[in-house]
Amino acid sequence: MFAAALLQAPRHLCRSLFKRVGRRGVFLLILGVGKTCWGISFLVNPPDPSGLQLLTSMCSLRHWSWLWIVAGLVTTSCAFLRIGRDWAGYGAALIPPIVWAIAYLAAAVSGEYSRGAFVALWYLTSHVGVIMWAATVPEYSVPPVPRRPGKGNAA
């Protein structure tokens, strides 16, 4: 009995969290946690800076990691705001991938990183494009189930 209650607790917590934040909030939570983790990975173990010369000419990737971390924390916190007030979360989520896309595009144009244009396009489509699309999706966009006419109703 106790084990069953323990198994129900996470499910109940997830269900109540989803009710609290809604579909848009869940998307912001996923984005925010992901961006924060990505930024922390740059702090813990910075990757090869190939293609990011524009950024690393200003400061190290460890410093740039804070852009991802702060954007992720803002995005996560905006998941708990009411619809219409969550715009800052979507804006914060856009900043890091746009900055990275610009850096990779600059590296491709300068000839420093031949894959830069492809990586920039990847950031612009799979990150920026998806975030911009999700920002326009209303919380309740599913139409109601049509009702069948009851008995005795003339058509």
PDB file of C-alpha atoms in Angstrom, residues 50-136:
ATOM      1  CA  SER A  50      35.665  25.588 -33.476  1.00  0.00           C
ATOM      2  CA  GLY A  51      33.423  28.052 -35.266  1.00  0.00           C
ATOM      3  CA  LEU A  52      32.958  30.271 -32.231  1.00  0.00           C
ATOM      4  CA  GLN A  53      35.938  32.582 -32.815  1.00  0.00           C
ATOM      5  CA  LEU A  54      33.643  35.624 -32.844  1.00  0.00           C
ATOM      6  CA  LEU A  55      32.581  34.812 -29.296  1.00  0.00           C
ATOM      7  CA  THR A  56      35.909  33.575 -27.954  1.00  0.00           C
ATOM      8  CA  SER A  57      37.622  36.739 -29.223  1.00  0.00           C
ATOM      9  CA  MET A  58      35.586  38.615 -26.588  1.00  0.00           C
ATOM     10  CA  CYS A  59      35.808  36.126 -23.701  1.00  0.00           C
ATOM     11  CA  SER A  60      36.054  32.411 -23.002  1.00  0.00           C
ATOM     12  CA  LEU A  61      33.275  29.880 -23.490  1.00  0.00           C
ATOM     13  CA  ARG A  62      33.054  29.592 -19.711  1.00  0.00           C
ATOM     14  CA  HIS A  63      31.930  33.226 -19.642  1.00  0.00           C
ATOM     15  CA  TRP A  64      29.527  32.655 -22.546  1.00  0.00           C
ATOM     16  CA  SER A  65      28.048  29.728 -20.638  1.00  0.00           C
ATOM     17  CA  TRP A  66      26.380  32.255 -18.358  1.00  0.00           C
ATOM     18  CA  LEU A  67      24.328  33.506 -21.310  1.00  0.00           C
ATOM     19  CA  TRP A  68      22.799  30.020 -21.612  1.00  0.00           C
ATOM     20  CA  ILE A  69      22.400  29.612 -17.850  1.00  0.00           C
ATOM     21  CA  VAL A  70      20.719  32.971 -17.242  1.00  0.00           C
ATOM     22  CA  ALA A  71      18.493  32.569 -20.313  1.00  0.00           C
ATOM     23  CA  GLY A  72      17.556  29.091 -19.101  1.00  0.00           C
ATOM     24  CA  LEU A  73      16.694  30.307 -15.615  1.00  0.00           C
ATOM     25  CA  VAL A  74      14.585  33.184 -16.973  1.00  0.00           C
ATOM     26  CA  THR A  75      12.836  30.800 -19.374  1.00  0.00           C
ATOM     27  CA  THR A  76      12.165  28.317 -16.566  1.00  0.00           C
ATOM     28  CA  SER A  77      10.802  30.962 -14.214  1.00  0.00           C
ATOM     29  CA  CYS A  78       8.505  32.387 -16.914  1.00  0.00           C
ATOM     30  CA  ALA A  79       6.850  28.969 -17.223  1.00  0.00           C
ATOM     31  CA  PHE A  80       4.973  29.786 -14.022  1.00  0.00           C
ATOM     32  CA  LEU A  81       3.588  33.096 -15.281  1.00  0.00           C
ATOM     33  CA  ARG A  82       0.135  33.546 -16.747  1.00  0.00           C
ATOM     34  CA  ILE A  83      -0.334  33.303 -20.498  1.00  0.00           C
ATOM     35  CA  GLY A  84       0.427  36.666 -22.028  1.00  0.00           C
ATOM     36  CA  ARG A  85       3.013  37.418 -19.391  1.00  0.00           C
ATOM     37  CA  ASP A  86       5.247  34.517 -20.408  1.00  0.00           C
ATOM     38  CA  TRP A  87       6.646  36.446 -23.403  1.00  0.00           C
ATOM     39  CA  ALA A  88       9.918  37.153 -21.554  1.00  0.00           C
ATOM     40  CA  GLY A  89      10.576  33.413 -21.335  1.00  0.00           C
ATOM     41  CA  TYR A  90      10.273  33.024 -25.085  1.00  0.00           C
ATOM     42  CA  GLY A  91      12.468  36.093 -25.624  1.00  0.00           C
ATOM     43  CA  ALA A  92      15.121  34.800 -23.245  1.00  0.00           C
ATOM     44  CA  ALA A  93      15.027  31.394 -24.930  1.00  0.00           C
ATOM     45  CA  LEU A  94      15.761  33.007 -28.307  1.00  0.00           C
ATOM     46  CA  ILE A  95      18.883  34.935 -27.309  1.00  0.00           C
ATOM     47  CA  PRO A  96      21.534  32.171 -26.925  1.00  0.00           C
ATOM     48  CA  PRO A  97      20.746  30.282 -30.165  1.00  0.00           C
ATOM     49  CA  ILE A  98      20.642  33.558 -32.117  1.00  0.00           C
ATOM     50  CA  VAL A  99      24.041  34.551 -30.704  1.00  0.00           C
ATOM     51  CA  TRP A 100      25.476  31.115 -31.537  1.00  0.00           C
ATOM     52  CA  ALA A 101      23.960  31.195 -35.046  1.00  0.00           C
ATOM     53  CA  ILE A 102      25.549  34.598 -35.705  1.00  0.00           C
ATOM     54  CA  ALA A 103      28.925  33.335 -34.489  1.00  0.00           C
ATOM     55  CA  TYR A 104      28.799  30.229 -36.689  1.00  0.00           C
ATOM     56  CA  LEU A 105      27.619  32.224 -39.692  1.00  0.00           C
ATOM     57  CA  ALA A 106      30.475  34.701 -39.207  1.00  0.00           C
ATOM     58  CA  ALA A 107      32.933  31.789 -39.029  1.00  0.00           C
ATOM     59  CA  ALA A 108      31.528  30.368 -42.272  1.00  0.00           C
ATOM     60  CA  VAL A 109      31.691  33.702 -44.096  1.00  0.00           C
ATOM     61  CA  SER A 110      35.249  34.348 -42.913  1.00  0.00           C
ATOM     62  CA  GLY A 111      36.323  30.837 -43.940  1.00  0.00           C
ATOM     63  CA  GLU A 112      37.410  29.879 -40.422  1.00  0.00           C
ATOM     64  CA  TYR A 113      34.832  27.105 -40.085  1.00  0.00           C
ATOM     65  CA  SER A 114      33.443  25.458 -43.206  1.00  0.00           C
ATOM     66  CA  ARG A 115      30.524  23.813 -41.373  1.00  0.00           C
ATOM     67  CA  GLY A 116      29.490  27.128 -39.831  1.00  0.00           C
ATOM     68  CA  ALA A 117      26.653  27.867 -42.258  1.00  0.00           C
ATOM     69  CA  PHE A 118      25.088  24.460 -41.622  1.00  0.00           C
ATOM     70  CA  VAL A 119      25.382  24.785 -37.852  1.00  0.00           C
ATOM     71  CA  ALA A 120      23.940  28.316 -38.020  1.00  0.00           C
ATOM     72  CA  LEU A 121      21.024  27.053 -40.103  1.00  0.00           C
ATOM     73  CA  TRP A 122      20.488  24.256 -37.579  1.00  0.00           C
ATOM     74  CA  TYR A 123      20.325  26.755 -34.698  1.00  0.00           C
ATOM     75  CA  LEU A 124      17.990  29.015 -36.675  1.00  0.00           C
ATOM     76  CA  THR A 125      15.556  26.226 -37.585  1.00  0.00           C
ATOM     77  CA  SER A 126      15.599  23.722 -34.736  1.00  0.00           C
ATOM     78  CA  HIS A 127      15.958  26.325 -31.998  1.00  0.00           C
ATOM     79  CA  VAL A 128      14.878  29.788 -33.110  1.00  0.00           C
ATOM     80  CA  GLY A 129      12.169  28.582 -35.490  1.00  0.00           C
ATOM     81  CA  VAL A 130      10.657  26.148 -33.003  1.00  0.00           C
ATOM     82  CA  ILE A 131      10.683  28.718 -30.196  1.00  0.00           C
ATOM     83  CA  MET A 132       9.044  31.347 -32.411  1.00  0.00           C
ATOM     84  CA  TRP A 133       6.396  28.850 -33.513  1.00  0.00           C
ATOM     85  CA  ALA A 134       5.695  27.733 -29.930  1.00  0.00           C
ATOM     86  CA  ALA A 135       5.349  31.343 -28.807  1.00  0.00           C
ATOM     87  CA  THR A 136       2.394  31.746 -31.178  1.00  0.00           C
TER      88      THR A 136
END
